[in-house]
CSV table of C-alpha atoms and ligand atoms in Angstrom, one decimal:
chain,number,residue,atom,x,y,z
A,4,UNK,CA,0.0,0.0,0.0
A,5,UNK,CA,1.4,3.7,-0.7
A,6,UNK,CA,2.1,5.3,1.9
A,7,UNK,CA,-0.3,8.8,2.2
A,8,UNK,CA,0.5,11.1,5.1
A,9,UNK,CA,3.9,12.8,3.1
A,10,UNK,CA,2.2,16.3,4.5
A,11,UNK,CA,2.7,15.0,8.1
A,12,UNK,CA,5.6,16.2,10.6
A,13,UNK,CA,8.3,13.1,10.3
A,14,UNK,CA,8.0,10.5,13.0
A,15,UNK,CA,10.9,8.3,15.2
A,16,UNK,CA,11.4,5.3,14.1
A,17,UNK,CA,10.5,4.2,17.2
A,18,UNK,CA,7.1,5.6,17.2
A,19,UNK,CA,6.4,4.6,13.5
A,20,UNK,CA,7.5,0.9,14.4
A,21,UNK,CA,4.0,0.8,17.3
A,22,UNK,CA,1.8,2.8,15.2
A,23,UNK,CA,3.0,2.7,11.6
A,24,UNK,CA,-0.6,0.3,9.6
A,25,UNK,CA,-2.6,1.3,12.5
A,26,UNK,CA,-3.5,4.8,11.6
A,27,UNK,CA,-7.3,3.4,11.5
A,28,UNK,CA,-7.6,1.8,14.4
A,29,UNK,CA,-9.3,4.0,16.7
A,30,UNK,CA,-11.4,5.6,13.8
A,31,UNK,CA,-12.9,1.4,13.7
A,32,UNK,CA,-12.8,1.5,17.4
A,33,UNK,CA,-10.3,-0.7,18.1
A,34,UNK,CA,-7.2,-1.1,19.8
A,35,UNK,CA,-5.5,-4.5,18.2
A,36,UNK,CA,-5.4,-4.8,14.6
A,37,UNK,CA,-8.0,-7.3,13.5
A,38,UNK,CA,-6.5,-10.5,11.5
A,39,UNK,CA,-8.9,-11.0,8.3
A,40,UNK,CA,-8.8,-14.9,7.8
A,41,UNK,CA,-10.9,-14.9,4.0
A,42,UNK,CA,-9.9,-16.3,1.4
A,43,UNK,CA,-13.1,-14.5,-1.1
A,44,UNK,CA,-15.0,-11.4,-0.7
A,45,UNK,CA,-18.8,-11.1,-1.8
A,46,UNK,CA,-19.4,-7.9,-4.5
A,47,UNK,CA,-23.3,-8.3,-5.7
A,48,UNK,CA,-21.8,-6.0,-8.6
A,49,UNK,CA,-20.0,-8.1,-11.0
A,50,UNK,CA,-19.3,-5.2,-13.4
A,51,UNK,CA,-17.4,-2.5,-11.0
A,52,UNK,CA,-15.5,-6.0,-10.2
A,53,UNK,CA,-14.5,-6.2,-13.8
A,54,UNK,CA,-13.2,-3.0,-14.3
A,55,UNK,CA,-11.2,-3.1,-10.7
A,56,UNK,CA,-10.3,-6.4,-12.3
A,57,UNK,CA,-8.7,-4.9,-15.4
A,58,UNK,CA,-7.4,-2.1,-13.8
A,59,UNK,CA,-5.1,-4.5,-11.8
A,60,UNK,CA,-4.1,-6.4,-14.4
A,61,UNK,CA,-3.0,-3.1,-16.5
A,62,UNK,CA,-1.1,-1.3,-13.6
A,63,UNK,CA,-0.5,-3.2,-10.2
A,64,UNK,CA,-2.5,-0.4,-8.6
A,65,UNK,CA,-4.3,-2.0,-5.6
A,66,UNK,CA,-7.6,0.3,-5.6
A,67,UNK,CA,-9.6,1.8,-1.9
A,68,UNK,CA,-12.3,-0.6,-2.3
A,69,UNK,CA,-12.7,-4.3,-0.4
A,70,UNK,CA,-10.6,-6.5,-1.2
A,71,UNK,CA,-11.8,-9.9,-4.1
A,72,UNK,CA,-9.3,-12.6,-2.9
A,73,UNK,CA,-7.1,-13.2,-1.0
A,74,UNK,CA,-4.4,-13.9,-3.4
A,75,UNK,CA,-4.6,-10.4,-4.8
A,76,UNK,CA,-4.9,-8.6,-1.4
A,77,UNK,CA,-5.2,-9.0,2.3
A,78,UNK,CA,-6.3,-6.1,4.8
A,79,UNK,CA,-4.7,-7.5,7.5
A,80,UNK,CA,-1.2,-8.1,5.3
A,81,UNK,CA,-1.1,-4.8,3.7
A,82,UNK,CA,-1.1,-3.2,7.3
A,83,UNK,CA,2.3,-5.5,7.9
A,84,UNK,CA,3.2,-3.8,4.5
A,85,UNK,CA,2.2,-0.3,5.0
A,86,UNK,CA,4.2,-0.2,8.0
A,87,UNK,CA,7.4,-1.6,6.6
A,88,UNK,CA,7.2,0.8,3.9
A,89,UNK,CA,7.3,3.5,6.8
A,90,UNK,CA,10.3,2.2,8.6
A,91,UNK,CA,12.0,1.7,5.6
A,92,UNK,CA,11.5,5.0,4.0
A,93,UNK,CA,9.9,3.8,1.2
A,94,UNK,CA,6.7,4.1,-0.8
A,95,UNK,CA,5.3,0.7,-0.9
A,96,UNK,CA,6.4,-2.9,0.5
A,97,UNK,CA,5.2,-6.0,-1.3
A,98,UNK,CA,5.1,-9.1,1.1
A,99,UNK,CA,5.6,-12.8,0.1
A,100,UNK,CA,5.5,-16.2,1.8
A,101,UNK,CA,9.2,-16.1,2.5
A,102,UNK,CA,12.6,-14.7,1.8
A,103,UNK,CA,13.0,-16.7,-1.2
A,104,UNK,CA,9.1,-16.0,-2.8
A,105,UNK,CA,10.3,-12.2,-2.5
A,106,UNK,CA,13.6,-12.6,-4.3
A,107,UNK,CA,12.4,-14.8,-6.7
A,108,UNK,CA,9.6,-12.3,-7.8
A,109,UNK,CA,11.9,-9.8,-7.7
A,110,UNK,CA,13.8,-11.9,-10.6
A,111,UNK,CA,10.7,-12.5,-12.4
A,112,UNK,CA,9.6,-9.0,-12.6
A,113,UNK,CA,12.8,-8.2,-14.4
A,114,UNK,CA,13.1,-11.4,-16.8
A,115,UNK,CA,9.8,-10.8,-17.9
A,116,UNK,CA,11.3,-7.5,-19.1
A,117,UNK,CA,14.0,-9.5,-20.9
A,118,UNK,CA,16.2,-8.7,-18.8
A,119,UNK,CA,18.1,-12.1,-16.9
A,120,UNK,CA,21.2,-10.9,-16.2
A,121,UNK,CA,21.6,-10.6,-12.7
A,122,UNK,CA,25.3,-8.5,-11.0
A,123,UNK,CA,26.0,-9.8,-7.6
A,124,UNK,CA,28.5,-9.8,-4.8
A,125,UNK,CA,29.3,-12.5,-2.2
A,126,UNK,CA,28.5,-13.8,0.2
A,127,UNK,CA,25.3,-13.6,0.2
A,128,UNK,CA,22.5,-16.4,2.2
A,129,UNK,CA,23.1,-19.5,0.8
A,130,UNK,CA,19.8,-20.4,-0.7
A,131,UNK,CA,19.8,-16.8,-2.8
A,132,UNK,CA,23.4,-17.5,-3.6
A,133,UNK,CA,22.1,-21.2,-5.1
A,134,UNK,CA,19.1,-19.8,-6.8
A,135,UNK,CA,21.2,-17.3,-9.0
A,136,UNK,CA,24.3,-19.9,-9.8
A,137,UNK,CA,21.6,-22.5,-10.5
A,138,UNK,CA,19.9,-20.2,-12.7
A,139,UNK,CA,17.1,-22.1,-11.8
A,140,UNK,CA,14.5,-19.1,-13.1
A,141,UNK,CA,16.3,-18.5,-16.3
A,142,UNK,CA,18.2,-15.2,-15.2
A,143,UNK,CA,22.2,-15.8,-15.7
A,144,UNK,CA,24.7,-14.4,-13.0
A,145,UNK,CA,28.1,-12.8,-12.7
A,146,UNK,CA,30.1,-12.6,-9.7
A,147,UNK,CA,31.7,-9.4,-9.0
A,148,UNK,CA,33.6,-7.4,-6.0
A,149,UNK,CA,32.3,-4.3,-5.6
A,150,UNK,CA,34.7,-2.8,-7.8
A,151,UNK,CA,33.7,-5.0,-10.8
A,152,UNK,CA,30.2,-3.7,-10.7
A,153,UNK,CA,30.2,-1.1,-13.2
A,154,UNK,CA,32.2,-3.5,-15.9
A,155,UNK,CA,30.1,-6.7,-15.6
A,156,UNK,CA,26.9,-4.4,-16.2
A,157,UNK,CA,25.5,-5.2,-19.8
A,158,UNK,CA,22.4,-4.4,-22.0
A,159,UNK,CA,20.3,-7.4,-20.4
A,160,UNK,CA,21.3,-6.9,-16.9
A,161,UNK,CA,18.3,-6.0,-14.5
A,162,UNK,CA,19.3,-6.0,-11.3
A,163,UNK,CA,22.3,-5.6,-8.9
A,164,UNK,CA,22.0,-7.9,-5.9
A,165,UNK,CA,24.2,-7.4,-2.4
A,166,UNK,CA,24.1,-7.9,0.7
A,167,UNK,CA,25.5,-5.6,3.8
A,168,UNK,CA,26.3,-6.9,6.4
A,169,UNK,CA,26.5,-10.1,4.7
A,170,UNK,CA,25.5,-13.7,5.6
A,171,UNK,CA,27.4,-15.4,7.1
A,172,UNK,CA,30.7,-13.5,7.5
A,173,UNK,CA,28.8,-9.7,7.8
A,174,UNK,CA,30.7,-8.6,5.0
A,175,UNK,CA,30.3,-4.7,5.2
A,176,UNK,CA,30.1,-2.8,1.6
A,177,UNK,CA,29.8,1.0,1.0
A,178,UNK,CA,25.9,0.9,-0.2
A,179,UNK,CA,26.6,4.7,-1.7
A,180,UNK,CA,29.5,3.7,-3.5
A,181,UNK,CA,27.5,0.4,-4.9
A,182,UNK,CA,24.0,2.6,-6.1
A,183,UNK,CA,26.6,4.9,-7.8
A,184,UNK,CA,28.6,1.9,-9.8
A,185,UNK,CA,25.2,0.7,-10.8
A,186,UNK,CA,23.9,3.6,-13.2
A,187,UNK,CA,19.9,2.8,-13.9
A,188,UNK,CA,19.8,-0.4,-12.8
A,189,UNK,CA,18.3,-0.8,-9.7
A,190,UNK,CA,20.4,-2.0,-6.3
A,191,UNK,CA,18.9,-4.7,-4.4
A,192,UNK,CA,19.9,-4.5,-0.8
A,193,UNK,CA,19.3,-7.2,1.4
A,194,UNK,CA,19.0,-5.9,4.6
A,195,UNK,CA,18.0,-8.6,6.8
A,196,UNK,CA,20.4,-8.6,9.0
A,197,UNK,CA,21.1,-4.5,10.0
A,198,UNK,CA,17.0,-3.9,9.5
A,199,UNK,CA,15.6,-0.5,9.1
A,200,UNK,CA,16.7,0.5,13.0
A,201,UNK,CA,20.7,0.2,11.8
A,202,UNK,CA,20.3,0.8,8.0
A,203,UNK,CA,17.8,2.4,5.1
A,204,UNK,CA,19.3,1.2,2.2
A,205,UNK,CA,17.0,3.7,-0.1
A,206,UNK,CA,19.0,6.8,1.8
A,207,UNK,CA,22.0,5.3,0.1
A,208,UNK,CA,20.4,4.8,-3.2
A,209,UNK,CA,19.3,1.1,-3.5
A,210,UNK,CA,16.0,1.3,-5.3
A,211,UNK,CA,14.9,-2.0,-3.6
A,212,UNK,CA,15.3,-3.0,0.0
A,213,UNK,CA,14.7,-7.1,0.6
A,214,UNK,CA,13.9,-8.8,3.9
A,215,UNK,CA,13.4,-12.1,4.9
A,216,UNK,CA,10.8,-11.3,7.7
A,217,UNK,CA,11.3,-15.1,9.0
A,218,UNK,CA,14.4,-13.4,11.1
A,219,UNK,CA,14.4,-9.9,12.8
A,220,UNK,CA,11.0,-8.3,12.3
A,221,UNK,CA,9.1,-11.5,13.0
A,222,UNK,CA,11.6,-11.8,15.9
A,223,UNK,CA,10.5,-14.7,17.9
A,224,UNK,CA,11.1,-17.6,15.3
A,225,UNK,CA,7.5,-18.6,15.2
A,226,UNK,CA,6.6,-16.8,11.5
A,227,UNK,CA,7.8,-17.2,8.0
A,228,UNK,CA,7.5,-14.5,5.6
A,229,UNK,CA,9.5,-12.1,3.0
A,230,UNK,CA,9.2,-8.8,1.5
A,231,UNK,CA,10.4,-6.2,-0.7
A,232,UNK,CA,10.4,-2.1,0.4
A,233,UNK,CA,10.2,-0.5,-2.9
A,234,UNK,CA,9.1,2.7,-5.2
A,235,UNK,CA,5.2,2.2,-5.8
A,236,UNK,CA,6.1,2.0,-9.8
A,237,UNK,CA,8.3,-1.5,-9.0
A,238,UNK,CA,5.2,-2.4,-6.1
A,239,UNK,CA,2.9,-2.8,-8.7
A,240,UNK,CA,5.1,-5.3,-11.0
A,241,UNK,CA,5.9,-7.2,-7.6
A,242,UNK,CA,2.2,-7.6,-6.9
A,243,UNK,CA,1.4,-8.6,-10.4
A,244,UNK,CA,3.8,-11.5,-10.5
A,245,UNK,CA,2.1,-12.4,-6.6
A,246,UNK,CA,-1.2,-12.7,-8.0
A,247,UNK,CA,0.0,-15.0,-11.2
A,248,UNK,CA,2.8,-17.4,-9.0
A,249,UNK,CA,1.0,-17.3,-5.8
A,250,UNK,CA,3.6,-17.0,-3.1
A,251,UNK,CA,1.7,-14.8,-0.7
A,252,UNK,CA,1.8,-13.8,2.9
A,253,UNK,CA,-0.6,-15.5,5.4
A,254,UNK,CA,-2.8,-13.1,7.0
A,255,UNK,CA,-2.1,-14.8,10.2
A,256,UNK,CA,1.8,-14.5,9.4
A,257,UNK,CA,1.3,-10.7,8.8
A,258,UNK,CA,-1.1,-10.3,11.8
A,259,UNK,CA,2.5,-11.8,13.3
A,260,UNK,CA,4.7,-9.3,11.8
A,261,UNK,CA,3.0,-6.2,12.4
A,262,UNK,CA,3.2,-7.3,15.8
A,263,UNK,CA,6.4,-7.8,15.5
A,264,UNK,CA,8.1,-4.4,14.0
A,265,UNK,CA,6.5,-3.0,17.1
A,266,UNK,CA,9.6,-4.0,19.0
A,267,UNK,CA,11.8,-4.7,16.3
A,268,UNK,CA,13.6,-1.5,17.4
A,269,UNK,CA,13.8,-2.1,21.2
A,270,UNK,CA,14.7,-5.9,20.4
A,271,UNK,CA,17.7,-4.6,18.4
A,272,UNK,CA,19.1,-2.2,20.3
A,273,UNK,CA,19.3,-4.7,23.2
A,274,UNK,CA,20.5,-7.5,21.2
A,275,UNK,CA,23.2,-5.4,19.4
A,276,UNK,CA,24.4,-4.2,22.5
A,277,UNK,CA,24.9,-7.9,23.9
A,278,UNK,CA,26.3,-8.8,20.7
A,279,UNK,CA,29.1,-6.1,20.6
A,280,UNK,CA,30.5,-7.0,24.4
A,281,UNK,CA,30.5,-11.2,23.0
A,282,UNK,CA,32.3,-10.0,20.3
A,283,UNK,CA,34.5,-8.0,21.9
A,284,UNK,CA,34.6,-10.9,24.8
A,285,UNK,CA,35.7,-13.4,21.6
A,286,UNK,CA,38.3,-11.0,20.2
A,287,UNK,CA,40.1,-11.0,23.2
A,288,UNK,CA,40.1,-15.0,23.6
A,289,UNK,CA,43.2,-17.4,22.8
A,290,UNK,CA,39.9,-20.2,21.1
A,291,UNK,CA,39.0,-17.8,18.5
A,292,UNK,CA,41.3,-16.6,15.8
A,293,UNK,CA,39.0,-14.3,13.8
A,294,UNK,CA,35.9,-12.0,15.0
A,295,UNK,CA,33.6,-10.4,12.3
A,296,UNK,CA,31.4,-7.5,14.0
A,297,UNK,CA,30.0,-5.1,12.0
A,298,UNK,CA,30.6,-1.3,12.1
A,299,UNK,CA,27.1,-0.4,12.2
A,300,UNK,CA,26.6,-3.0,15.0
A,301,UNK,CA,23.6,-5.2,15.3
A,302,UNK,CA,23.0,-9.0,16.6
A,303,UNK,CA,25.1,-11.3,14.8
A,304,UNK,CA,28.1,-12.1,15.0
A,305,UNK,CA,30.6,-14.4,13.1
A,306,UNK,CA,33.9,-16.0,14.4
A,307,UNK,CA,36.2,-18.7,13.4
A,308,UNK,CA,37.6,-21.2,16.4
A,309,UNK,CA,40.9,-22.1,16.8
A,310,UNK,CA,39.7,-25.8,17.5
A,311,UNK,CA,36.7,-27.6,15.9
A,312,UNK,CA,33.6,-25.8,15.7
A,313,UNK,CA,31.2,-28.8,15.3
A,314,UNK,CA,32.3,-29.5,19.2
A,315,UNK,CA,31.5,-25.7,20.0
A,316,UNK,CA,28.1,-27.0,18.4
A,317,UNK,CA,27.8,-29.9,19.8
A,318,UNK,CA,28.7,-28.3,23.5
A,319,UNK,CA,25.7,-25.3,23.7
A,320,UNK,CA,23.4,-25.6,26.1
A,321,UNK,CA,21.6,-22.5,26.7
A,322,UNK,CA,22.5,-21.5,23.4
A,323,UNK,CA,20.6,-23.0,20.5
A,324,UNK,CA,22.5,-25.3,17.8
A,325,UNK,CA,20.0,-24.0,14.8
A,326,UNK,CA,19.7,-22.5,11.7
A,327,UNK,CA,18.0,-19.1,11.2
A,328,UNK,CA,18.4,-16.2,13.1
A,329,UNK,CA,16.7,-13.3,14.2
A,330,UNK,CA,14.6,-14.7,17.7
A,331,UNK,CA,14.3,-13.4,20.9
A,332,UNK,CA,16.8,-16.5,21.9
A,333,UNK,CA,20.4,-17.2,20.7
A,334,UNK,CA,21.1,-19.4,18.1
A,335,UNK,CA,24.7,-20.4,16.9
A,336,UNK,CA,25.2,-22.8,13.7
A,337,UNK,CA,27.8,-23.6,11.0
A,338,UNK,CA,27.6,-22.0,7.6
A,339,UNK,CA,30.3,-24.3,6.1
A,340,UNK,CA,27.8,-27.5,7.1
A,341,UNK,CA,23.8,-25.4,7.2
A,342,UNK,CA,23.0,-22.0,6.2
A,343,UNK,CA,26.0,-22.1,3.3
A,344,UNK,CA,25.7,-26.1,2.5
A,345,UNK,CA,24.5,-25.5,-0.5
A,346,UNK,CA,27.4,-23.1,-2.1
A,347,UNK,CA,30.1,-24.8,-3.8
A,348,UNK,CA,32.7,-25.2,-0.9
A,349,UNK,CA,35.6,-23.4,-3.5
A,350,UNK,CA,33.2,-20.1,-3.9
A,351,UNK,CA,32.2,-20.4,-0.1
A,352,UNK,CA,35.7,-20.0,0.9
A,353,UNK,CA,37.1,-17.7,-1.8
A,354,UNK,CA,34.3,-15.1,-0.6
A,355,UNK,CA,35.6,-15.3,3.1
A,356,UNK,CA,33.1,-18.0,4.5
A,357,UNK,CA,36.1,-20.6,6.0
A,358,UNK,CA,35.2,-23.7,7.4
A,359,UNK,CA,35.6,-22.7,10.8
A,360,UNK,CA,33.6,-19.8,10.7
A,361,UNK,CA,30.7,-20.0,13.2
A,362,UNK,CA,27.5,-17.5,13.1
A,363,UNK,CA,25.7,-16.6,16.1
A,364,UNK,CA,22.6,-14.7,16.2
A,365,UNK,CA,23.0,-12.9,19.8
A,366,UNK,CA,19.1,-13.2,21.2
A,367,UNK,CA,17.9,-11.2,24.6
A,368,UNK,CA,19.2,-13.3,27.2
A,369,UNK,CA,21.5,-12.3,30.0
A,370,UNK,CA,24.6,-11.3,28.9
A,371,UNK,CA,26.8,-13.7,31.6
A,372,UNK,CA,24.8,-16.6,31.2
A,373,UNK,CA,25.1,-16.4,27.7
A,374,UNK,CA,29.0,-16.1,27.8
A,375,UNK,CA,29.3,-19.1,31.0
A,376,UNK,CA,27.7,-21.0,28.0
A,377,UNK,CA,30.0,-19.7,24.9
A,378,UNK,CA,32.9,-19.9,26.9
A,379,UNK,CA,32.4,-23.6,28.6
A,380,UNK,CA,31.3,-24.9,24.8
A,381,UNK,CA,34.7,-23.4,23.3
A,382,UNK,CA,36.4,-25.6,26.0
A,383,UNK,CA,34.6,-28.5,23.6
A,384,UNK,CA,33.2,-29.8,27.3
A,385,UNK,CA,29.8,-31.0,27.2
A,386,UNK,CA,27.5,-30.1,30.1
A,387,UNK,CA,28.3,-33.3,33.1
A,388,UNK,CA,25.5,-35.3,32.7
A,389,UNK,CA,26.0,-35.4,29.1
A,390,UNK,CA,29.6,-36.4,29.9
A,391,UNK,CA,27.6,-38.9,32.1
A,392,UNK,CA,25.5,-40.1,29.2
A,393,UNK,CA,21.6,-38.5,29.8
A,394,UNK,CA,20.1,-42.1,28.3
A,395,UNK,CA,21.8,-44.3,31.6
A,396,UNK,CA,18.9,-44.1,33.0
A,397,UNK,CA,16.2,-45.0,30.8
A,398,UNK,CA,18.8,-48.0,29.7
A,399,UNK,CA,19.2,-49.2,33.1
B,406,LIG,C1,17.1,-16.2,5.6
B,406,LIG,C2,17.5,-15.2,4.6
B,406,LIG,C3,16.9,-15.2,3.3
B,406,LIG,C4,15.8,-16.1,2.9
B,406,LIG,O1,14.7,-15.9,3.7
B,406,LIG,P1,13.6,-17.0,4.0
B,406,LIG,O2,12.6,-16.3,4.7
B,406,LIG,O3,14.3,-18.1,4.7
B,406,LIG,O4,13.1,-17.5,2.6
B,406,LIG,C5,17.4,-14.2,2.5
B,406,LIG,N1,18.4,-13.3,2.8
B,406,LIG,C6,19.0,-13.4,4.0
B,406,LIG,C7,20.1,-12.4,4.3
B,406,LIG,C8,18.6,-14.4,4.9
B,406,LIG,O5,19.2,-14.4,6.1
């Protein structure tokens, strides 16, 4: 949904994140957003619904009036995208069913313009890094450092694709520098990982800012979802290709975001700040020969072990061995064996992801507890009644 109020005095991020898609609320009286389960819509006048029909299919434009499916829109989902939109400082957000739905339509919306070629920097998440070098939707890649941009740009190229900070290593680029090397075609920043609290990706000049929603703005693991802050102009291309390939937002999961941004910023901050003293704790330790902490801060951090970092997984307790990132809760996993499995192992460690690299997304615990736990499972010693065997007594 566009964004309206342009007239009205700016906002904190803060505030926008509780009250950004909830303008109407109290005008409904209500206090909660209401989650709109239907799949259909009834309209008694079949001939408005044919016009609003073609209008879609001409423009993208998503009219004032109810919505007709739920494949086209969802009241509840567009406040989830309204809101975005507003943290992001962007026109319009388009939401999809994940990460991946919202990068592949991204893709689409360019190859159906002819144009496949795709410019992009590692690292980048593993499962975006596959779907380019598989060319699995037609679209060919080239692999550049940011200095290569501006060369490997051709005719057919439609997008430039990077990420900053990076999965997994939080690779840092100069976002500025990047929209400049990349002339008309439009910057894709994934920003996952520094969200709108750390970094607006459109202030530097990307014309599309990427999420996968299933990690910081759902924020307590429990919701899978993606989406793409854009201009309304590239909005209504994104929400064309929705309609046709389907991969939309659950209401329920965008009931779950909405709900989420509203702490997104509070949940950072405190996170970050956890997350720079572990990584400054790490730095300083004789176990860890590398620490990767961004300059912008934020809640992951990356560091390779001296010794074997599938015993430093296999030795968390309080910490959680698991893919993802993003929750309330610590995790810690391997790229080399999970997030980055899928990357040839050569290009995985050309682009800085070594096999001892571990990633840990720093959640809200206590700070000491969290360390007692980091520092006993870089020791490689497993909790004593694991060293005891836990099963003895159901064998016995
Ligand atoms: C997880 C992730 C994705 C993919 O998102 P899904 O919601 O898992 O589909 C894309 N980019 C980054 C940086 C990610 O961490």
């Amino acid at each position: 949904m566009a964004t309206d109020d342009l007239s009205a005095a700016p906002r904190a991020l803060a505030t926008e994140a509780v009250h950004a898609g909830r303008e109407d609320l109290a005008g409904l009286g209500l206090h909660a957003p209401p989650l709109d389960l239907s799949t259909t819509y009834p309209s008694y006048d079949s001939r408005e619904e044919a016009a609003r029909i073609d209008a879609f299919a001409a423009t993208g434009a998503l009219d004032d009036g109810p919505p007709v499916y739920a494949r086209l829109s969802n009241p509840t989902v567009a406040r989830f995208e309204t809101a975005l939109a507003k943290l992001e400082g962007t026109e319009s957000a388009v939401s999809f069913a994940s990460g991946m739905a919202a990068l592949t339509a991204v893709l689409l919306v360019r190859a159906s313009l002819g144009l496949r070629h795709v410019v992009a920097v590692r690292p980048l998440y593993g499962c975006s890094d596959h779907l380019l070098n598989a060319g699995l939707l037609g679209t060919e890649v080239t692999w550049v450092d940011p200095a290569g941009i501006a060369d490997a740009i051709r005719p057919d190229t439609g997008l430039v694709l990077v990420e900053s900070p990076a999965n997994p290593n939080l690779r840092e680029l100069d976002l500025r520098a990047i929209a400049h090397s990349c002339g008309s075609v439009p910057l894709l920043a994934d920003n996952t990982f520094a969200t709108p609290v750390l970094q607006r990706p459109v202030e530097s000049g990307a014309r599309l800012v990427l999420h996968s929603a299933t990690k910081y703005l759902g924020g307590h693991g429990d919701v899978m979802g993606g989406i793409v802050a854009c201009d309304e102009e590239f909005a209504r291309k994104l929400r064309q290709v929705r309609f046709t390939t389907g991969g939309v937002l659950h209401p329920f999961a965008g009931y779950l975001l909405l709900r989420g941004l509203a702490t997104l910023p509070v949940r950072m901050r405190a996170a970050s700040a956890s997350a720079a003293d572990l990584a400054a704790r790490l730095a300083a330790d004789p176990r860890v020969s590398a620490v990767h902490y961004p300059r912008i801060g934020g809640a992951m951090v990356a560091f390779e072990t001296v010794g074997d970092p599938h015993e430093v997984i296999a030795s968390v307790r309080l910490i959680t061995p698991a893919v993802s990132l993003g929750s309330v809760d610590t995790l810690i996993q391997h790229p080399a064996s999970i997030s980055h499995r899928i990357v040839d192992a050569g290009d995985r460690r050309s682009s800085g992801v070594s096999d001892r690299l571990l990633r840990m997304s720093v959640g809200l615990e206590d700070i000491e507890d969290l360390w007692a736990d980091l520092d006993r499972a870089l020791s490689g010693s497993r909790a004593p009644e694991e060293r005891a065997g836990r099963r003895t007594d159901a064998v016995s």
